[in-house]
Amino acid sequence: MKDIQLKFKSFVISTLLAGMLAATACQPLQPVERAVENVVEPMPLATEATQAAVATSPTGRYSGLLSVAGIELEIHVDLVDSAGGYTGTIDIPAQGALGIPLHNIRIEPPSVYFEMLEGPALAVFEGQVDETGALSGVFKQAGMEGTFTLQPAAETAALPAGVTGIYTDPAGRFTAPIPTGWTVTEGEGFVRFTDPDAAIRMDIVVIQNEDLTQAIAEAWRIVNPTFDLPIKETIEPPSMSGVERTLVTNYETDDARRVVQAVAQLQEGVAYVILLDGELAALQRRNAQVSIIGSGFKILAIEERDLSSVEPLPLDETLLTSLEEFIAHYMEAFAVPGAVIGIVQGDSLVYARGFGVADPDTGTAMTPETHVMIGSTGKSLTTLLMGTLVDDGLMTWDTPVQQLYPDFRVLDPELSQTITMRNLVCACTGVPRRDLELLFNADHLTAEDIVASLADFEFFTGFGEAFQYSNQMVATAGYIAGMLAVPDAPNLAVAYAEALRTRVLAPIGMENTTLSFDEVNARGRFAVPHTQMLDGSYVPIDLDVEALLLPIAPAGAHWSTLEDMAKYMIMELQEGVAPNGQRVVSAQNLKETWKPQIAITNDASYGLGWIISSYKGLQVISHSGNTLGFTSAFTFLPEKRLGAIVLTNGRATNLFNEGVVSRLLELLFDQPAETQRNLDFYLEQIDKQVQELAAKVGEQVDAERVEPYLGRFANPALGEITLTLVEQELTLDAGDFITRLRPKFDDKGELEGYIQIDPPLQGAIYKFVPTEDGTPTIVLGEGAVEYTFVRSE
C-alpha cells in the first residue's frame, strides 16, 4: 500500500508541476482568437506500399479516435485475413478494454463493417478505406451515433490511455498533451487547458524574458490583467535536462479551497510559463490529469537522449563503490534506519547487501534474509495470481466481476454490471483512495467487508477518464481471484492466501514471502518497522500496528525478503519462468500486466499492478510500496534484463529508495549525475517544512475552547472517536489507535485545527467547526476528501 500519511497541501502543490515538467522551448505565442477543442496532431499519410495493400485487403493494426457524445476515445483495431475468414479485436485503453473480439466482419474494399458484442449494447462500425489507407466511418450503439477515424498503426504514434490528443503550438515551439475530457482554447498570447467541470485552468504563456519573476508577472497580465494575488512562496527546484532554470511561485488566496501556482522554465532567453488556477477538490480529483499536462509539456528545441541501443556498463568494483558511497550518504541524510539493496541481471542476483540496522535495540543488521513488508509492490503479486487464473480458463481479464461474485457492487448500478476483473486493478475506474476508512476500522474489517464497502464509493472522475488509486479495488480483485482458485476456502482472506501460496509463491520459490504475522514472528528474523514523526525523526513501532493493513492484504500486506524478491524479479525478466525453470504464468498473460491502462503522467502509465514508464528511451516497469513502517521500490528494465530492489524499515523513505535506483541507472549508463542535486533539493524542502510546522504547533490546549468537543463523535464511514482532556493533554481515541492532539496555527497565527502527534496518522488535522446553530462538529480532511464527525449519543 502506498504511503497513507496526510501530506501538507502547500508542499505537495508547490512541487506538483516542478517535479514533472519535461524540458521544451518556444517563441512567444502569436495572437489567435479561435477556439480549439481536443486538437490532435494530423495523422501522416500512408505510404504507397500501404495504399496498395489496403486496396486488396485492409487488414493489420489500425489506431485512431472514436468520437461519440462529445467524447473522444483512443481505439486500436486488429483485422486478420485467415483461411476461415476475417477475425479481429478492438482495444479501448481508456475503458480498460483490451483484446475485445470483433464479430460479423465484412470487408469488401473499400467498404468495411464489423460489430462489437461486449458492452451495454451491440456496437456497429461501418466505414470505408480511402486512397491514403485511412479507415473511417460511422459508429452506432444503443441509439447513439458517432464517428471513427483510424490509420494503419505503423503510420501513427499511439497516445497514452487518458490522453485524447496533442496540442501543438502554431509557431512549432512546444507541444502539450490533452487529458481525456479537457478542452483547449487559444487566446491572445496564451493557450488555455480547462477540465471537464471548468474548475481548473492551466494557461501556457511563452515570453521573451530571462528574468523568470518578471516573466511570470507578465504572463499573469496577459491571461488576467486584474490578477493581484500576493506571493506566498517562491521555490527554485532543480531543472530538467536542457532547461537552464525553473521557478515555482505559490500564491495566497482568500479561499482555502482555491490553489493558484505558476511554474516557469528558462531556455535560451525564453520563459515558458504554466499558470494553474483551480479548486482544491477538483485538483484532488484530477491530480493525474494536471500531471499529464505538466509532464507532457515539451519544448521542441530540446532533444531527448535515447539509450535504447546502449548497453549497461559492467557492475564492477568502481561502480559499486560509487553506489555504496551514495547509499551511505543519503541513508544518513534521510535518517533511514535500515535498508537492503539488490541488483538483478539476467537470471542472477548479482549484488545483495544490507545497510543500517533491522533492530535498533539489539543492533541486528539488515541482511538479504531479513523479513520486511513490501506494501503496494505486492499488488503485482496479486495481478500475477490473476494471470495464472486466466491461463487456466477460470476467468478472463475482461470477465465482468458480477459473473464471478454476484454480490459485487459500486455506487453506479450500470457500472456494477460491467466492471471487469481488469478494471479492478487498472486504477482507471475513477474510484479514489479511501485509506482513512481502513485505519479507522481495521480491527473489525474482514475481506468480505472490503468488497462490500465499494458499494458506496464515490467516483472522482468518469470511468476510464483519469488515474485513481484504490487499495480496496485491488484487494477486491485479489479476494475474488482467491475464491476462484480455492472455492472451498472458509472465507475470502484464507482463499487469497492459499491461492497466492500455491500458484505464485511456491512455484517461484519465494519461501519467506507470506501474509502471516505468526510465521514472521516464528521465524524471528524481521526488521522492526519505523514511523516518521513530525520532526522528521524515525521511531520504532510495534509490529502489531502493521496488522492494520490485513483487511486489504492483496493490495499490500505482504512480507518478503530481498532474496525472495530477487527470485520474483528474475521470473519477471524471464517472462513467467521461475529461477528453478518452472513456468509460473504464460508470457502472454505476464506481459498483459505490463500493458499501460491509464496515464499517470504523460510519461508514466498504470498497468495491471505495475507502473510503466521509461528511462531515456528504455522501458521501465516498477512499483513502490509503503506500509506504516516499511518502504519498498521494485524496478526492472525488460529490454536490458536488469533490475534493482530497495527495501527499508522506515515509513515513506520513497525519495531515498527511488534515488538509489536512479543513481544506479546513471552509473550503469554513464549519464550525468542529476539524482544528487534532486535529493538535496528535497532534503532542503523537507527541513524547511519541518521547521515551519514546528513553529505552528502549540504546546498548550485552550480547555475552554475544546470543552464543547469533548466526548463521543461519529462519522458513517470512519466510525466513532472519543476526545478527552486530562491535565492539558487532548487525546483522541479512535479504537484502532490513540493519539495526542495539539493546536495547529496557520500562517496568520489563527487556529487552524488540532494536529495528530502520534502514529498512524501523524500530521492529520482535525478542525473543530460549529454548525450554523452552534452544534459542534469535527472535520478531518479537506476538499474532495473530507469526513465530518457529529456528536454521538
PDB file of N, CA, C and O in Angstrom, residues 629-686:
ATOM      1  N   GLY A 629       5.395   1.324   8.461  1.00  0.00           N
ATOM      2  CA  GLY A 629       6.782   1.387   8.912  1.00  0.00           C
ATOM      3  C   GLY A 629       7.796   0.804   7.964  1.00  0.00           C
ATOM      4  O   GLY A 629       8.963   0.596   8.335  1.00  0.00           O
ATOM      5  N   PHE A 630       7.394   0.527   6.707  1.00  0.00           N
ATOM      6  CA  PHE A 630       8.308  -0.032   5.713  1.00  0.00           C
ATOM      7  C   PHE A 630       8.087   0.656   4.361  1.00  0.00           C
ATOM      8  O   PHE A 630       7.002   1.167   4.081  1.00  0.00           O
ATOM      9  N   THR A 631       9.114   0.613   3.510  1.00  0.00           N
ATOM     10  CA  THR A 631       9.017   1.166   2.154  1.00  0.00           C
ATOM     11  C   THR A 631       9.779   0.260   1.193  1.00  0.00           C
ATOM     12  O   THR A 631      10.864  -0.237   1.524  1.00  0.00           O
ATOM     13  N   SER A 632       9.232   0.063   0.010  1.00  0.00           N
ATOM     14  CA  SER A 632       9.905  -0.764  -0.995  1.00  0.00           C
ATOM     15  C   SER A 632       9.923  -0.056  -2.337  1.00  0.00           C
ATOM     16  O   SER A 632       9.071   0.777  -2.629  1.00  0.00           O
ATOM     17  N   ALA A 633      10.920  -0.415  -3.146  1.00  0.00           N
ATOM     18  CA  ALA A 633      10.982   0.014  -4.549  1.00  0.00           C
ATOM     19  C   ALA A 633      11.451  -1.179  -5.365  1.00  0.00           C
ATOM     20  O   ALA A 633      12.460  -1.805  -5.032  1.00  0.00           O
ATOM     21  N   PHE A 634      10.713  -1.500  -6.421  1.00  0.00           N
ATOM     22  CA  PHE A 634      10.977  -2.678  -7.248  1.00  0.00           C
ATOM     23  C   PHE A 634      10.945  -2.212  -8.693  1.00  0.00           C
ATOM     24  O   PHE A 634       9.897  -1.807  -9.192  1.00  0.00           O
ATOM     25  N   THR A 635      12.081  -2.242  -9.377  1.00  0.00           N
ATOM     26  CA  THR A 635      12.203  -1.624 -10.700  1.00  0.00           C
ATOM     27  C   THR A 635      12.997  -2.529 -11.625  1.00  0.00           C
ATOM     28  O   THR A 635      14.066  -3.019 -11.250  1.00  0.00           O
ATOM     29  N   PHE A 636      12.485  -2.747 -12.850  1.00  0.00           N
ATOM     30  CA  PHE A 636      13.281  -3.525 -13.802  1.00  0.00           C
ATOM     31  C   PHE A 636      13.097  -3.010 -15.228  1.00  0.00           C
ATOM     32  O   PHE A 636      12.085  -2.389 -15.559  1.00  0.00           O
ATOM     33  N   LEU A 637      14.115  -3.250 -16.047  1.00  0.00           N
ATOM     34  CA  LEU A 637      14.151  -2.845 -17.450  1.00  0.00           C
ATOM     35  C   LEU A 637      14.149  -4.115 -18.299  1.00  0.00           C
ATOM     36  O   LEU A 637      15.201  -4.752 -18.468  1.00  0.00           O
ATOM     37  N   PRO A 638      12.994  -4.523 -18.823  1.00  0.00           N
ATOM     38  CA  PRO A 638      12.915  -5.800 -19.539  1.00  0.00           C
ATOM     39  C   PRO A 638      13.894  -5.922 -20.698  1.00  0.00           C
ATOM     40  O   PRO A 638      14.481  -6.988 -20.905  1.00  0.00           O
ATOM     41  N   GLU A 639      14.068  -4.829 -21.458  1.00  0.00           N
ATOM     42  CA  GLU A 639      14.932  -4.902 -22.635  1.00  0.00           C
ATOM     43  C   GLU A 639      16.382  -5.184 -22.271  1.00  0.00           C
ATOM     44  O   GLU A 639      17.120  -5.801 -23.047  1.00  0.00           O
ATOM     45  N   LYS A 640      16.812  -4.734 -21.113  1.00  0.00           N
ATOM     46  CA  LYS A 640      18.201  -4.918 -20.690  1.00  0.00           C
ATOM     47  C   LYS A 640      18.343  -6.054 -19.683  1.00  0.00           C
ATOM     48  O   LYS A 640      19.448  -6.326 -19.214  1.00  0.00           O
ATOM     49  N   ARG A 641      17.225  -6.705 -19.345  1.00  0.00           N
ATOM     50  CA  ARG A 641      17.210  -7.804 -18.361  1.00  0.00           C
ATOM     51  C   ARG A 641      17.966  -7.396 -17.100  1.00  0.00           C
ATOM     52  O   ARG A 641      18.851  -8.079 -16.616  1.00  0.00           O
ATOM     53  N   LEU A 642      17.545  -6.271 -16.563  1.00  0.00           N
ATOM     54  CA  LEU A 642      18.239  -5.627 -15.457  1.00  0.00           C
ATOM     55  C   LEU A 642      17.210  -5.067 -14.487  1.00  0.00           C
ATOM     56  O   LEU A 642      16.157  -4.576 -14.905  1.00  0.00           O
ATOM     57  N   GLY A 643      17.499  -5.137 -13.195  1.00  0.00           N
ATOM     58  CA  GLY A 643      16.575  -4.561 -12.238  1.00  0.00           C
ATOM     59  C   GLY A 643      17.216  -4.299 -10.888  1.00  0.00           C
ATOM     60  O   GLY A 643      18.328  -4.758 -10.609  1.00  0.00           O
ATOM     61  N   ALA A 644      16.506  -3.532 -10.046  1.00  0.00           N
ATOM     62  CA  ALA A 644      17.010  -3.195  -8.711  1.00  0.00           C
ATOM     63  C   ALA A 644      15.864  -3.248  -7.709  1.00  0.00           C
ATOM     64  O   ALA A 644      14.719  -2.931  -8.039  1.00  0.00           O
ATOM     65  N   ILE A 645      16.208  -3.639  -6.482  1.00  0.00           N
ATOM     66  CA  ILE A 645      15.243  -3.744  -5.389  1.00  0.00           C
ATOM     67  C   ILE A 645      15.807  -2.983  -4.198  1.00  0.00           C
ATOM     68  O   ILE A 645      16.970  -3.183  -3.829  1.00  0.00           O
ATOM     69  N   VAL A 646      14.991  -2.112  -3.603  1.00  0.00           N
ATOM     70  CA  VAL A 646      15.399  -1.375  -2.407  1.00  0.00           C
ATOM     71  C   VAL A 646      14.295  -1.528  -1.370  1.00  0.00           C
ATOM     72  O   VAL A 646      13.152  -1.165  -1.623  1.00  0.00           O
ATOM     73  N   LEU A 647      14.655  -2.073  -0.201  1.00  0.00           N
ATOM     74  CA  LEU A 647      13.696  -2.310   0.879  1.00  0.00           C
ATOM     75  C   LEU A 647      14.212  -1.638   2.145  1.00  0.00           C
ATOM     76  O   LEU A 647      15.386  -1.789   2.491  1.00  0.00           O
ATOM     77  N   THR A 648      13.356  -0.897   2.837  1.00  0.00           N
ATOM     78  CA  THR A 648      13.766  -0.243   4.083  1.00  0.00           C
ATOM     79  C   THR A 648      12.760  -0.528   5.193  1.00  0.00           C
ATOM     80  O   THR A 648      11.613  -0.890   4.932  1.00  0.00           O
ATOM     81  N   ASN A 649      13.209  -0.325   6.435  1.00  0.00           N
ATOM     82  CA  ASN A 649      12.304  -0.437   7.572  1.00  0.00           C
ATOM     83  C   ASN A 649      11.967   0.951   8.111  1.00  0.00           C
ATOM     84  O   ASN A 649      11.927   1.185   9.312  1.00  0.00           O
ATOM     85  N   GLY A 650      11.701   1.866   7.186  1.00  0.00           N
ATOM     86  CA  GLY A 650      11.259   3.212   7.524  1.00  0.00           C
ATOM     87  C   GLY A 650      10.056   3.590   6.685  1.00  0.00           C
ATOM     88  O   GLY A 650       9.971   3.222   5.509  1.00  0.00           O
ATOM     89  N   ARG A 651       9.135   4.313   7.283  1.00  0.00           N
ATOM     90  CA  ARG A 651       7.944   4.738   6.567  1.00  0.00           C
ATOM     91  C   ARG A 651       8.273   5.871   5.597  1.00  0.00           C
ATOM     92  O   ARG A 651       9.030   6.782   5.910  1.00  0.00           O
ATOM     93  N   ALA A 652       7.721   5.783   4.403  1.00  0.00           N
ATOM     94  CA  ALA A 652       7.802   6.867   3.414  1.00  0.00           C
ATOM     95  C   ALA A 652       9.230   7.287   3.093  1.00  0.00           C
ATOM     96  O   ALA A 652       9.521   8.471   2.965  1.00  0.00           O
ATOM     97  N   THR A 653      10.125   6.312   2.929  1.00  0.00           N
ATOM     98  CA  THR A 653      11.502   6.627   2.507  1.00  0.00           C
ATOM     99  C   THR A 653      11.614   6.609   0.983  1.00  0.00           C
ATOM    100  O   THR A 653      12.677   6.337   0.433  1.00  0.00           O
ATOM    101  N   ASN A 654      10.517   6.907   0.289  1.00  0.00           N
ATOM    102  CA  ASN A 654      10.472   6.775  -1.167  1.00  0.00           C
ATOM    103  C   ASN A 654      11.553   7.561  -1.882  1.00  0.00           C
ATOM    104  O   ASN A 654      12.118   7.097  -2.878  1.00  0.00           O
ATOM    105  N   LEU A 655      11.837   8.778  -1.416  1.00  0.00           N
ATOM    106  CA  LEU A 655      12.859   9.573  -2.094  1.00  0.00           C
ATOM    107  C   LEU A 655      14.210   8.865  -2.049  1.00  0.00           C
ATOM    108  O   LEU A 655      14.952   8.852  -3.038  1.00  0.00           O
ATOM    109  N   PHE A 656      14.523   8.274  -0.905  1.00  0.00           N
ATOM    110  CA  PHE A 656      15.783   7.524  -0.799  1.00  0.00           C
ATOM    111  C   PHE A 656      15.740   6.293  -1.692  1.00  0.00           C
ATOM    112  O   PHE A 656      16.671   6.055  -2.484  1.00  0.00           O
ATOM    113  N   ASN A 657      14.681   5.472  -1.576  1.00  0.00           N
ATOM    114  CA  ASN A 657      14.609   4.229  -2.347  1.00  0.00           C
ATOM    115  C   ASN A 657      14.725   4.486  -3.842  1.00  0.00           C
ATOM    116  O   ASN A 657      15.517   3.845  -4.544  1.00  0.00           O
ATOM    117  N   GLU A 658      13.923   5.428  -4.326  1.00  0.00           N
ATOM    118  CA  GLU A 658      13.918   5.682  -5.758  1.00  0.00           C
ATOM    119  C   GLU A 658      15.175   6.430  -6.189  1.00  0.00           C
ATOM    120  O   GLU A 658      15.615   6.316  -7.333  1.00  0.00           O
ATOM    121  N   GLY A 659      15.770   7.180  -5.257  1.00  0.00           N
ATOM    122  CA  GLY A 659      17.045   7.827  -5.546  1.00  0.00           C
ATOM    123  C   GLY A 659      18.154   6.815  -5.775  1.00  0.00           C
ATOM    124  O   GLY A 659      19.015   6.994  -6.647  1.00  0.00           O
ATOM    125  N   VAL A 660      18.160   5.730  -5.003  1.00  0.00           N
ATOM    126  CA  VAL A 660      19.162   4.681  -5.191  1.00  0.00           C
ATOM    127  C   VAL A 660      19.029   4.057  -6.574  1.00  0.00           C
ATOM    128  O   VAL A 660      20.022   3.856  -7.285  1.00  0.00           O
ATOM    129  N   VAL A 661      17.792   3.761  -6.978  1.00  0.00           N
ATOM    130  CA  VAL A 661      17.576   3.178  -8.305  1.00  0.00           C
ATOM    131  C   VAL A 661      18.007   4.156  -9.395  1.00  0.00           C
ATOM    132  O   VAL A 661      18.679   3.782 -10.367  1.00  0.00           O
ATOM    133  N   SER A 662      17.653   5.416  -9.239  1.00  0.00           N
ATOM    134  CA  SER A 662      18.014   6.438 -10.229  1.00  0.00           C
ATOM    135  C   SER A 662      19.528   6.575 -10.354  1.00  0.00           C
ATOM    136  O   SER A 662      20.070   6.656 -11.463  1.00  0.00           O
ATOM    137  N   ARG A 663      20.205   6.604  -9.220  1.00  0.00           N
ATOM    138  CA  ARG A 663      21.676   6.732  -9.254  1.00  0.00           C
ATOM    139  C   ARG A 663      22.315   5.512  -9.891  1.00  0.00           C
ATOM    140  O   ARG A 663      23.293   5.639 -10.643  1.00  0.00           O
ATOM    141  N   LEU A 664      21.774   4.322  -9.631  1.00  0.00           N
ATOM    142  CA  LEU A 664      22.307   3.108 -10.251  1.00  0.00           C
ATOM    143  C   LEU A 664      22.209   3.202 -11.766  1.00  0.00           C
ATOM    144  O   LEU A 664      23.163   2.856 -12.483  1.00  0.00           O
ATOM    145  N   LEU A 665      21.080   3.664 -12.280  1.00  0.00           N
ATOM    146  CA  LEU A 665      20.924   3.781 -13.733  1.00  0.00           C
ATOM    147  C   LEU A 665      21.890   4.811 -14.309  1.00  0.00           C
ATOM    148  O   LEU A 665      22.435   4.624 -15.402  1.00  0.00           O
ATOM    149  N   GLU A 666      22.090   5.913 -13.588  1.00  0.00           N
ATOM    150  CA  GLU A 666      23.068   6.906 -14.054  1.00  0.00           C
ATOM    151  C   GLU A 666      24.454   6.276 -14.179  1.00  0.00           C
ATOM    152  O   GLU A 666      25.173   6.518 -15.160  1.00  0.00           O
ATOM    153  N   LEU A 667      24.825   5.472 -13.203  1.00  0.00           N
ATOM    154  CA  LEU A 667      26.152   4.853 -13.217  1.00  0.00           C
ATOM    155  C   LEU A 667      26.248   3.791 -14.308  1.00  0.00           C
ATOM    156  O   LEU A 667      27.251   3.722 -15.040  1.00  0.00           O
ATOM    157  N   LEU A 668      25.222   2.971 -14.436  1.00  0.00           N
ATOM    158  CA  LEU A 668      25.267   1.883 -15.409  1.00  0.00           C
ATOM    159  C   LEU A 668      25.267   2.389 -16.851  1.00  0.00           C
ATOM    160  O   LEU A 668      25.873   1.775 -17.732  1.00  0.00           O
ATOM    161  N   PHE A 669      24.598   3.520 -17.096  1.00  0.00           N
ATOM    162  CA  PHE A 669      24.502   4.034 -18.462  1.00  0.00           C
ATOM    163  C   PHE A 669      25.331   5.300 -18.667  1.00  0.00           C
ATOM    164  O   PHE A 669      25.170   6.000 -19.663  1.00  0.00           O
ATOM    165  N   ASP A 670      26.211   5.577 -17.707  1.00  0.00           N
ATOM    166  CA  ASP A 670      27.167   6.694 -17.812  1.00  0.00           C
ATOM    167  C   ASP A 670      26.442   8.003 -18.136  1.00  0.00           C
ATOM    168  O   ASP A 670      26.795   8.724 -19.067  1.00  0.00           O
ATOM    169  N   GLN A 671      25.427   8.322 -17.337  1.00  0.00           N
ATOM    170  CA  GLN A 671      24.631   9.523 -17.527  1.00  0.00           C
ATOM    171  C   GLN A 671      25.023  10.606 -16.513  1.00  0.00           C
ATOM    172  O   GLN A 671      25.617  10.326 -15.476  1.00  0.00           O
ATOM    173  N   PRO A 672      24.706  11.868 -16.828  1.00  0.00           N
ATOM    174  CA  PRO A 672      25.029  12.949 -15.882  1.00  0.00           C
ATOM    175  C   PRO A 672      24.421  12.683 -14.506  1.00  0.00           C
ATOM    176  O   PRO A 672      23.312  12.152 -14.384  1.00  0.00           O
ATOM    177  N   ALA A 673      25.157  13.062 -13.468  1.00  0.00           N
ATOM    178  CA  ALA A 673      24.725  12.821 -12.088  1.00  0.00           C
ATOM    179  C   ALA A 673      23.723  13.896 -11.669  1.00  0.00           C
ATOM    180  O   ALA A 673      24.105  14.939 -11.140  1.00  0.00           O
ATOM    181  N   GLU A 674      22.445  13.638 -11.916  1.00  0.00           N
ATOM    182  CA  GLU A 674      21.389  14.583 -11.568  1.00  0.00           C
ATOM    183  C   GLU A 674      20.643  14.187 -10.296  1.00  0.00           C
ATOM    184  O   GLU A 674      19.989  15.019  -9.671  1.00  0.00           O
ATOM    185  N   THR A 675      20.740  12.928  -9.903  1.00  0.00           N
ATOM    186  CA  THR A 675      19.969  12.443  -8.756  1.00  0.00           C
ATOM    187  C   THR A 675      20.351  13.168  -7.472  1.00  0.00           C
ATOM    188  O   THR A 675      19.484  13.543  -6.677  1.00  0.00           O
ATOM    189  N   GLN A 676      21.635  13.386  -7.268  1.00  0.00           N
ATOM    190  CA  GLN A 676      22.087  14.001  -6.022  1.00  0.00           C
ATOM    191  C   GLN A 676      21.513  15.407  -5.847  1.00  0.00           C
ATOM    192  O   GLN A 676      21.020  15.749  -4.775  1.00  0.00           O
ATOM    193  N   ARG A 677      21.529  16.216  -6.884  1.00  0.00           N
ATOM    194  CA  ARG A 677      21.011  17.583  -6.748  1.00  0.00           C
ATOM    195  C   ARG A 677      19.513  17.570  -6.482  1.00  0.00           C
ATOM    196  O   ARG A 677      19.002  18.404  -5.732  1.00  0.00           O
ATOM    197  N   ASN A 678      18.800  16.589  -7.076  1.00  0.00           N
ATOM    198  CA  ASN A 678      17.364  16.497  -6.823  1.00  0.00           C
ATOM    199  C   ASN A 678      17.084  16.118  -5.378  1.00  0.00           C
ATOM    200  O   ASN A 678      16.221  16.710  -4.721  1.00  0.00           O
ATOM    201  N   LEU A 679      17.818  15.139  -4.860  1.00  0.00           N
ATOM    202  CA  LEU A 679      17.618  14.731  -3.470  1.00  0.00           C
ATOM    203  C   LEU A 679      18.006  15.845  -2.508  1.00  0.00           C
ATOM    204  O   LEU A 679      17.334  16.061  -1.490  1.00  0.00           O
ATOM    205  N   ASP A 680      19.073  16.557  -2.822  1.00  0.00           N
ATOM    206  CA  ASP A 680      19.495  17.665  -1.954  1.00  0.00           C
ATOM    207  C   ASP A 680      18.415  18.739  -1.897  1.00  0.00           C
ATOM    208  O   ASP A 680      18.158  19.331  -0.832  1.00  0.00           O
ATOM    209  N   PHE A 681      17.786  18.997  -3.020  1.00  0.00           N
ATOM    210  CA  PHE A 681      16.702  19.978  -3.046  1.00  0.00           C
ATOM    211  C   PHE A 681      15.545  19.528  -2.152  1.00  0.00           C
ATOM    212  O   PHE A 681      15.025  20.305  -1.343  1.00  0.00           O
ATOM    213  N   TYR A 682      15.143  18.272  -2.286  1.00  0.00           N
ATOM    214  CA  TYR A 682      14.029  17.789  -1.475  1.00  0.00           C
ATOM    215  C   TYR A 682      14.381  17.755   0.001  1.00  0.00           C
ATOM    216  O   TYR A 682      13.529  18.011   0.856  1.00  0.00           O
ATOM    217  N   LEU A 683      15.622  17.456   0.329  1.00  0.00           N
ATOM    218  CA  LEU A 683      16.037  17.499   1.732  1.00  0.00           C
ATOM    219  C   LEU A 683      15.889  18.910   2.294  1.00  0.00           C
ATOM    220  O   LEU A 683      15.453  19.100   3.432  1.00  0.00           O
ATOM    221  N   GLU A 684      16.271  19.897   1.489  1.00  0.00           N
ATOM    222  CA  GLU A 684      16.118  21.296   1.926  1.00  0.00           C
ATOM    223  C   GLU A 684      14.646  21.630   2.148  1.00  0.00           C
ATOM    224  O   GLU A 684      14.277  22.280   3.132  1.00  0.00           O
ATOM    225  N   GLN A 685      13.792  21.176   1.231  1.00  0.00           N
ATOM    226  CA  GLN A 685      12.365  21.460   1.353  1.00  0.00           C
ATOM    227  C   GLN A 685      11.758  20.768   2.575  1.00  0.00           C
ATOM    228  O   GLN A 685      10.932  21.344   3.289  1.00  0.00           O
ATOM    229  N   ILE A 686      12.175  19.527   2.810  1.00  0.00           N
ATOM    230  CA  ILE A 686      11.665  18.796   3.964  1.00  0.00           C
ATOM    231  C   ILE A 686      12.093  19.474   5.261  1.00  0.00           C
ATOM    232  O   ILE A 686      11.294  19.642   6.190  1.00  0.00           O
TER     233      ILE A 686
END
